[in-house]
CSV table of N, CA and C in Angstrom, one decimal:
chain,number,residue,atom,x,y,z
A,86,GLY,N,40.1,-1.3,115.3
A,86,GLY,CA,40.1,-1.3,113.8
A,86,GLY,C,40.9,-2.5,113.3
A,87,THR,N,42.1,-2.6,113.7
A,87,THR,CA,42.9,-3.7,113.2
A,87,THR,C,42.4,-5.1,113.7
A,88,PHE,N,41.9,-5.1,114.9
A,88,PHE,CA,41.3,-6.3,115.4
A,88,PHE,C,40.1,-6.8,114.5
A,89,MET,N,39.3,-5.8,114.1
A,89,MET,CA,38.1,-6.2,113.3
A,89,MET,C,38.6,-6.6,111.9
A,90,VAL,N,39.7,-6.0,111.4
A,90,VAL,CA,40.2,-6.4,110.1
A,90,VAL,C,40.6,-7.9,110.2
A,91,ARG,N,41.4,-8.2,111.2
A,91,ARG,CA,41.9,-9.6,111.4
A,91,ARG,C,40.7,-10.5,111.6
A,92,LEU,N,39.7,-10.1,112.4
A,92,LEU,CA,38.6,-11.0,112.6
A,92,LEU,C,37.8,-11.3,111.3
A,93,CYS,N,37.6,-10.3,110.5
A,93,CYS,CA,36.9,-10.5,109.3
A,93,CYS,C,37.7,-11.4,108.3
A,94,GLN,N,39.0,-11.2,108.3
A,94,GLN,CA,39.8,-12.0,107.4
A,94,GLN,C,39.8,-13.5,107.9
A,95,ASP,N,39.9,-13.7,109.2
A,95,ASP,CA,39.9,-15.0,109.7
A,95,ASP,C,38.5,-15.7,109.5
A,96,GLU,N,37.4,-15.0,109.7
A,96,GLU,CA,36.1,-15.6,109.5
A,96,GLU,C,35.9,-15.9,108.0
A,97,TYR,N,36.4,-15.0,107.1
A,97,TYR,CA,36.2,-15.3,105.7
A,97,TYR,C,37.0,-16.5,105.3
A,98,GLN,N,38.2,-16.6,105.7
A,98,GLN,CA,39.1,-17.7,105.4
A,98,GLN,C,38.5,-19.0,106.0
A,99,LEU,N,38.0,-19.0,107.2
A,99,LEU,CA,37.4,-20.2,107.8
A,99,LEU,C,36.2,-20.6,107.0
A,100,TYR,N,35.4,-19.6,106.5
A,100,TYR,CA,34.2,-19.9,105.7
A,100,TYR,C,34.6,-20.7,104.4
A,101,LEU,N,35.7,-20.2,103.8
A,101,LEU,CA,36.1,-20.8,102.5
A,101,LEU,C,36.7,-22.2,102.7
A,102,ARG,N,37.1,-22.5,103.9
A,102,ARG,CA,37.6,-23.9,104.2
A,102,ARG,C,36.4,-24.9,104.2
A,103,PHE,N,35.2,-24.4,104.6
A,103,PHE,CA,34.1,-25.3,104.6
A,103,PHE,C,33.2,-25.2,103.4
A,104,PHE,N,33.1,-24.1,102.8
A,104,PHE,CA,32.2,-23.9,101.6
A,104,PHE,C,33.0,-23.4,100.4
A,105,SER,N,32.8,-24.0,99.3
A,105,SER,CA,33.6,-23.7,98.1
A,105,SER,C,33.2,-22.4,97.4
A,106,GLN,N,31.9,-22.0,97.6
A,106,GLN,CA,31.4,-20.8,96.9
A,106,GLN,C,31.1,-19.7,97.9
A,107,HIS,N,31.3,-18.5,97.4
A,107,HIS,CA,31.0,-17.3,98.1
A,107,HIS,C,29.5,-17.2,98.2
A,108,SER,N,29.0,-16.7,99.4
A,108,SER,CA,27.6,-16.5,99.5
A,108,SER,C,27.3,-15.2,100.2
A,109,THR,N,26.1,-14.7,100.1
A,109,THR,CA,25.7,-13.5,100.9
A,109,THR,C,25.7,-13.7,102.4
A,110,GLY,N,25.6,-15.0,102.8
A,110,GLY,CA,25.6,-15.3,104.2
A,110,GLY,C,26.8,-14.8,104.9
A,111,ILE,N,28.0,-15.1,104.3
A,111,ILE,CA,29.2,-14.6,105.0
A,111,ILE,C,29.3,-13.1,105.0
A,112,ASP,N,28.9,-12.5,103.9
A,112,ASP,CA,28.8,-11.0,103.8
A,112,ASP,C,28.0,-10.4,104.9
A,113,ASP,N,26.8,-11.0,105.1
A,113,ASP,CA,25.9,-10.6,106.2
A,113,ASP,C,26.5,-10.7,107.6
A,114,LEU,N,27.2,-11.8,107.8
A,114,LEU,CA,27.8,-12.1,109.1
A,114,LEU,C,28.9,-11.0,109.3
A,115,LEU,N,29.8,-10.8,108.3
A,115,LEU,CA,30.9,-9.9,108.5
A,115,LEU,C,30.4,-8.4,108.6
A,116,GLU,N,29.3,-8.1,108.0
A,116,GLU,CA,28.7,-6.8,108.1
A,116,GLU,C,28.2,-6.6,109.5
A,117,ASP,N,27.5,-7.6,110.0
A,117,ASP,CA,27.0,-7.5,111.4
A,117,ASP,C,28.1,-7.4,112.4
A,118,LEU,N,29.2,-8.1,112.2
A,118,LEU,CA,30.4,-8.0,113.1
A,118,LEU,C,31.0,-6.6,113.0
A,119,SER,N,31.1,-6.1,111.8
A,119,SER,CA,31.7,-4.8,111.7
A,119,SER,C,30.7,-3.7,112.2
A,120,ALA,N,29.4,-3.9,112.1
A,120,ALA,CA,28.5,-2.9,112.6
A,120,ALA,C,28.6,-2.8,114.1
A,121,CYS,N,29.0,-3.9,114.8
A,121,CYS,CA,29.2,-3.8,116.2
A,121,CYS,C,30.3,-2.8,116.6
A,122,LEU,N,31.3,-2.8,115.8
A,122,LEU,CA,32.4,-1.8,116.0
A,122,LEU,C,31.9,-0.4,115.8
A,123,TYR,N,31.1,-0.2,114.7
A,123,TYR,CA,30.6,1.1,114.4
A,123,TYR,C,29.6,1.6,115.5
A,124,ASP,N,28.8,0.7,116.0
A,124,ASP,CA,27.8,1.0,117.0
A,124,ASP,C,28.5,1.4,118.3
A,125,GLU,N,29.7,0.8,118.6
A,125,GLU,CA,30.4,1.2,119.8
A,125,GLU,C,31.2,2.5,119.7
A,126,LEU,N,31.7,2.7,118.5
A,126,LEU,CA,32.6,3.9,118.3
A,126,LEU,C,31.8,5.2,117.9
A,127,ARG,N,30.7,5.1,117.3
A,127,ARG,CA,30.0,6.2,116.9
A,127,ARG,C,29.6,7.2,118.0
A,128,PRO,N,29.2,6.8,119.2
A,128,PRO,CA,28.9,7.8,120.3
A,128,PRO,C,30.2,8.5,120.7
A,129,CYS,N,31.3,7.8,120.6
A,129,CYS,CA,32.6,8.5,121.0
A,129,CYS,C,33.0,9.5,119.9
A,130,ILE,N,32.7,9.2,118.7
A,130,ILE,CA,33.0,10.1,117.6
A,130,ILE,C,32.1,11.4,117.7
A,131,ILE,N,30.9,11.2,118.0
A,131,ILE,CA,29.9,12.3,118.1
A,131,ILE,C,30.3,13.3,119.2
A,132,HIS,N,30.9,12.8,120.2
A,132,HIS,CA,31.3,13.6,121.4
A,132,HIS,C,32.7,14.1,121.4
A,133,LEU,N,33.5,13.7,120.3
A,133,LEU,CA,34.9,14.1,120.2
A,133,LEU,C,34.9,15.6,119.8
A,134,ASN,N,35.7,16.4,120.5
A,134,ASN,CA,35.7,17.9,120.2
A,134,ASN,C,37.1,18.3,119.7
A,135,GLN,N,38.1,17.6,120.0
A,135,GLN,CA,39.5,18.1,119.6
A,135,GLN,C,39.7,17.9,118.1
A,136,LEU,N,40.0,19.0,117.4
A,136,LEU,CA,40.3,19.0,116.0
A,136,LEU,C,41.4,18.0,115.6
A,137,GLU,N,42.5,18.0,116.4
A,137,GLU,CA,43.6,17.2,116.1
A,137,GLU,C,43.3,15.7,116.2
A,138,ALA,N,42.5,15.4,117.2
A,138,ALA,CA,42.1,14.0,117.4
A,138,ALA,C,41.2,13.5,116.2
A,139,LEU,N,40.3,14.4,115.8
A,139,LEU,CA,39.5,14.0,114.7
A,139,LEU,C,40.3,13.9,113.4
A,140,ALA,N,41.2,14.8,113.2
A,140,ALA,CA,42.1,14.7,112.0
A,140,ALA,C,42.9,13.4,112.0
A,141,ASP,N,43.4,13.0,113.2
A,141,ASP,CA,44.2,11.8,113.3
A,141,ASP,C,43.3,10.6,113.0
A,142,LEU,N,42.1,10.6,113.5
A,142,LEU,CA,41.2,9.5,113.3
A,142,LEU,C,40.9,9.4,111.8
A,143,CYS,N,40.7,10.5,111.1
A,143,CYS,CA,40.5,10.4,109.7
A,143,CYS,C,41.7,9.7,109.0
A,144,ILE,N,42.9,10.0,109.4
A,144,ILE,CA,44.1,9.4,108.8
A,144,ILE,C,44.1,7.9,109.0
A,145,VAL,N,43.8,7.6,110.3
A,145,VAL,CA,43.8,6.1,110.6
A,145,VAL,C,42.8,5.4,109.8
A,146,LEU,N,41.6,5.9,109.7
A,146,LEU,CA,40.5,5.2,109.0
A,146,LEU,C,40.9,5.1,107.5
A,147,LYS,N,41.3,6.2,106.9
A,147,LYS,CA,41.5,6.3,105.5
A,147,LYS,C,42.7,5.5,105.1
A,148,ILE,N,43.8,5.8,105.7
A,148,ILE,CA,45.1,5.2,105.2
A,148,ILE,C,45.3,3.8,105.8
A,149,GLU,N,45.3,3.8,107.2
A,149,GLU,CA,45.7,2.5,107.8
A,149,GLU,C,44.7,1.4,107.6
A,150,LEU,N,43.4,1.8,107.6
A,150,LEU,CA,42.4,0.7,107.5
A,150,LEU,C,41.9,0.5,106.0
A,151,LEU,N,41.4,1.6,105.4
A,151,LEU,CA,40.9,1.4,104.1
A,151,LEU,C,41.9,1.2,103.0
A,152,GLU,N,43.0,2.0,103.0
A,152,GLU,CA,44.0,1.8,102.0
A,152,GLU,C,45.0,0.7,102.2
A,153,ASP,N,45.4,0.5,103.5
A,153,ASP,CA,46.4,-0.5,103.8
A,153,ASP,C,45.9,-1.9,103.9
A,154,HIS,N,44.6,-2.0,104.3
A,154,HIS,CA,44.0,-3.3,104.5
A,154,HIS,C,42.9,-3.7,103.6
A,155,VAL,N,41.9,-2.8,103.5
A,155,VAL,CA,40.7,-3.1,102.7
A,155,VAL,C,41.0,-3.2,101.2
A,156,ALA,N,41.8,-2.2,100.8
A,156,ALA,CA,42.2,-2.2,99.3
A,156,ALA,C,43.0,-3.4,98.9
A,157,LEU,N,43.7,-4.0,99.8
A,157,LEU,CA,44.6,-5.1,99.5
A,157,LEU,C,43.8,-6.4,99.4
A,158,LYS,N,42.7,-6.5,100.2
A,158,LYS,CA,41.9,-7.7,100.2
A,158,LYS,C,40.4,-7.3,100.1
A,159,PRO,N,40.0,-6.8,99.0
A,159,PRO,CA,38.6,-6.2,98.9
A,159,PRO,C,37.5,-7.3,99.1
A,160,GLU,N,37.7,-8.5,98.7
A,160,GLU,CA,36.7,-9.5,98.8
A,160,GLU,C,36.5,-9.9,100.3
A,161,GLU,N,37.6,-10.1,100.9
A,161,GLU,CA,37.5,-10.5,102.3
A,161,GLU,C,37.0,-9.4,103.2
A,162,LEU,N,37.3,-8.2,102.9
A,162,LEU,CA,37.0,-7.1,103.8
A,162,LEU,C,36.0,-6.1,103.3
A,163,ALA,N,35.2,-6.6,102.3
A,163,ALA,CA,34.2,-5.7,101.7
A,163,ALA,C,33.2,-5.2,102.8
A,164,ALA,N,32.7,-6.0,103.6
A,164,ALA,CA,31.7,-5.6,104.6
A,164,ALA,C,32.4,-4.6,105.6
A,165,PHE,N,33.6,-5.0,106.1
A,165,PHE,CA,34.3,-4.1,107.0
A,165,PHE,C,34.6,-2.7,106.3
A,166,GLY,N,34.9,-2.8,105.0
A,166,GLY,CA,35.2,-1.6,104.3
A,166,GLY,C,34.1,-0.6,104.2
A,167,SER,N,32.9,-1.2,104.0
A,167,SER,CA,31.7,-0.3,103.9
A,167,SER,C,31.4,0.4,105.3
A,168,VAL,N,31.6,-0.4,106.4
A,168,VAL,CA,31.4,0.2,107.7
A,168,VAL,C,32.5,1.2,108.0
A,169,ALA,N,33.8,0.9,107.6
A,169,ALA,CA,34.9,1.9,107.9
A,169,ALA,C,34.7,3.1,107.0
A,170,GLU,N,34.1,3.0,105.8
A,170,GLU,CA,33.9,4.2,105.0
A,170,GLU,C,32.8,5.1,105.7
A,171,GLN,N,31.7,4.4,106.2
A,171,GLN,CA,30.7,5.2,106.9
A,171,GLN,C,31.3,5.9,108.2
A,172,MET,N,32.1,5.2,108.9
A,172,MET,CA,32.7,5.8,110.0
A,172,MET,C,33.6,7.0,109.7
A,173,LEU,N,34.4,6.8,108.6
A,173,LEU,CA,35.2,7.9,108.1
A,173,LEU,C,34.3,9.1,107.7
A,174,GLU,N,33.2,8.9,107.1
A,174,GLU,CA,32.3,10.0,106.7
A,174,GLU,C,31.8,10.7,108.0
A,175,ASP,N,31.5,9.9,109.0
A,175,ASP,CA,31.0,10.5,110.3
A,175,ASP,C,32.1,11.3,110.9
A,176,VAL,N,33.3,10.8,110.9
A,176,VAL,CA,34.4,11.6,111.5
A,176,VAL,C,34.7,12.9,110.7
A,177,GLN,N,34.7,12.8,109.4
A,177,GLN,CA,34.9,14.0,108.6
A,177,GLN,C,33.8,15.0,108.8
A,178,GLN,N,32.5,14.6,108.9
A,178,GLN,CA,31.5,15.5,109.2
A,178,GLN,C,31.7,16.2,110.6
A,179,ARG,N,32.1,15.4,111.5
A,179,ARG,CA,32.3,16.0,112.9
A,179,ARG,C,33.5,16.9,112.8
A,180,LEU,N,34.5,16.6,112.1
A,180,LEU,CA,35.7,17.5,111.9
A,180,LEU,C,35.3,18.8,111.3
A,181,VAL,N,34.5,18.8,110.3
A,181,VAL,CA,34.0,20.0,109.6
A,181,VAL,C,33.1,20.8,110.6
A,182,TYR,N,32.3,20.2,111.3
A,182,TYR,CA,31.4,20.8,112.2
A,182,TYR,C,32.2,21.5,113.3
A,183,ARG,N,33.2,20.8,113.9
A,183,ARG,CA,34.0,21.4,115.0
A,183,ARG,C,34.9,22.5,114.4
A,184,ALA,N,35.4,22.4,113.2
A,184,ALA,CA,36.2,23.4,112.6
A,184,ALA,C,35.4,24.7,112.4
A,185,GLN,N,34.2,24.5,111.9
A,185,GLN,CA,33.3,25.7,111.8
A,185,GLN,C,32.9,26.3,113.1
A,186,ALA,N,32.7,25.5,114.1
A,186,ALA,CA,32.4,26.0,115.4
A,186,ALA,C,33.6,26.8,116.0
A,187,TYR,N,34.8,26.3,115.8
A,187,TYR,CA,36.0,27.0,116.2
A,187,TYR,C,36.2,28.3,115.5
A,188,MET,N,36.0,28.3,114.2
A,188,MET,CA,36.1,29.5,113.5
A,188,MET,C,35.1,30.6,113.9
A,189,GLN,N,33.9,30.2,114.2
A,189,GLN,CA,32.9,31.1,114.7
A,189,GLN,C,33.2,31.6,116.1
A,190,SER,N,33.5,30.7,117.0
A,190,SER,CA,33.7,31.1,118.4
A,190,SER,C,35.0,31.8,118.7
A,191,ASP,N,36.1,31.3,118.1
A,191,ASP,CA,37.4,31.8,118.4
A,191,ASP,C,38.0,32.8,117.4
A,192,ILE,N,37.4,32.9,116.2
A,192,ILE,CA,38.0,33.8,115.2
A,192,ILE,C,37.0,34.9,114.9
A,193,GLN,N,35.8,34.5,114.4
A,193,GLN,CA,34.8,35.6,114.1
A,193,GLN,C,34.3,36.3,115.3
A,194,ASN,N,34.1,35.7,116.4
A,194,ASN,CA,33.6,36.3,117.6
A,194,ASN,C,34.7,36.6,118.6
A,195,TYR,N,35.9,36.7,118.2
A,195,TYR,CA,37.0,37.0,119.1
A,195,TYR,C,36.9,38.4,119.6
A,196,CYS,N,36.9,38.5,120.9
A,196,CYS,CA,36.9,39.8,121.6
A,196,CYS,C,38.2,40.0,122.4
A,197,PRO,N,39.1,40.8,121.9
A,197,PRO,CA,40.4,40.9,122.5
A,197,PRO,C,40.3,41.6,123.9
A,198,ALA,N,41.1,41.1,124.8
A,198,ALA,CA,41.2,41.7,126.1
A,198,ALA,C,42.2,42.9,126.0
A,199,SER,N,42.1,43.8,127.0
A,199,SER,CA,43.0,44.9,127.0
A,199,SER,C,44.5,44.5,126.9
A,200,GLY,N,44.8,43.4,127.5
A,200,GLY,CA,46.2,43.0,127.5
A,200,GLY,C,46.6,42.5,126.1
A,201,ASP,N,45.7,42.0,125.3
A,201,ASP,CA,45.9,41.5,124.0
A,201,ASP,C,46.3,42.7,123.1
A,202,LEU,N,45.7,43.8,123.3
A,202,LEU,CA,45.9,45.0,122.5
A,202,LEU,C,47.2,45.8,122.9
A,203,ALA,N,47.8,45.5,124.0
A,203,ALA,CA,49.0,46.2,124.5
A,203,ALA,C,50.2,45.5,124.0
A,204,TYR,N,50.2,45.1,122.8
A,204,TYR,CA,51.3,44.3,122.3
A,204,TYR,C,52.7,45.1,122.2
A,205,PRO,N,52.7,46.3,121.7
A,205,PRO,CA,54.0,47.0,121.7
A,205,PRO,C,54.6,47.1,123.1
A,206,GLU,N,53.8,47.4,124.1
A,206,GLU,CA,54.3,47.6,125.4
A,206,GLU,C,54.8,46.2,126.0
A,207,LYS,N,54.2,45.2,125.6
A,207,LYS,CA,54.7,43.8,126.1
A,207,LYS,C,56.1,43.6,125.5
A,208,LEU,N,56.3,43.9,124.3
A,208,LEU,CA,57.6,43.7,123.7
A,208,LEU,C,58.7,44.6,124.3
A,209,GLN,N,58.3,45.8,124.6
A,209,GLN,CA,59.3,46.7,125.3
A,209,GLN,C,59.6,46.2,126.7
A,210,MET,N,58.6,45.7,127.4
A,210,MET,CA,58.8,45.2,128.8
A,210,MET,C,59.6,43.9,128.7
A,211,SER,N,59.4,43.2,127.7
A,211,SER,CA,60.2,41.9,127.5
A,211,SER,C,61.6,42.2,127.3
A,212,LYS,N,61.9,43.3,126.5
A,212,LYS,CA,63.3,43.6,126.2
A,212,LYS,C,64.0,44.1,127.5
A,213,LEU,N,63.3,44.9,128.3
A,213,LEU,CA,63.8,45.4,129.5
A,213,LEU,C,64.1,44.3,130.5
A,214,GLY,N,63.2,43.3,130.5
A,214,GLY,CA,63.4,42.1,131.4
A,214,GLY,C,64.6,41.2,131.0
A,215,ASP,N,64.9,41.2,129.7
A,215,ASP,CA,65.9,40.3,129.2
A,215,ASP,C,67.3,41.0,129.3
A,216,SER,N,67.4,42.3,129.3
A,216,SER,CA,68.7,42.9,129.3
A,216,SER,C,69.4,42.7,130.7
A,217,PRO,N,70.7,42.5,130.7
A,217,PRO,CA,71.4,42.3,132.0
A,217,PRO,C,71.4,43.6,132.8
A,218,SER,N,71.3,43.4,134.0
A,218,SER,CA,71.3,44.6,134.9
A,218,SER,C,72.7,45.1,135.1
A,219,SER,N,72.8,46.5,135.0
A,219,SER,CA,74.2,47.1,135.2
A,219,SER,C,74.4,47.5,136.6
A,220,GLU,N,75.5,47.1,137.2
A,220,GLU,CA,75.8,47.4,138.6
A,220,GLU,C,76.9,48.3,138.7
């Protein structure tokens, strides 16, 4: 992510050294470069199952990339910003899907084992195991 931010900034600044006016050509180039990152990361995102990893990825995309970089230099990073926003939406969708799957499989369809239901006995046995033996 940060590599692509830097690459887009460098390419944009290099473009401005040679051409005095902004054009759609530089936007197309930067969008194509950013799309390469998206194309590489999307299969990883689709197969990511851990809720914590997905939530962390949302934070990185939203705060560290979009707010800390793209928002500060919107003209230079417009193309990267649109790709990062699409990636954030993909991660958020995956997070919602995995959270719903977890709620269904581990909460709604929870079938307690006999040991799970013997909770008072577990506490009593735990107390007996913790008490010092009298000799």
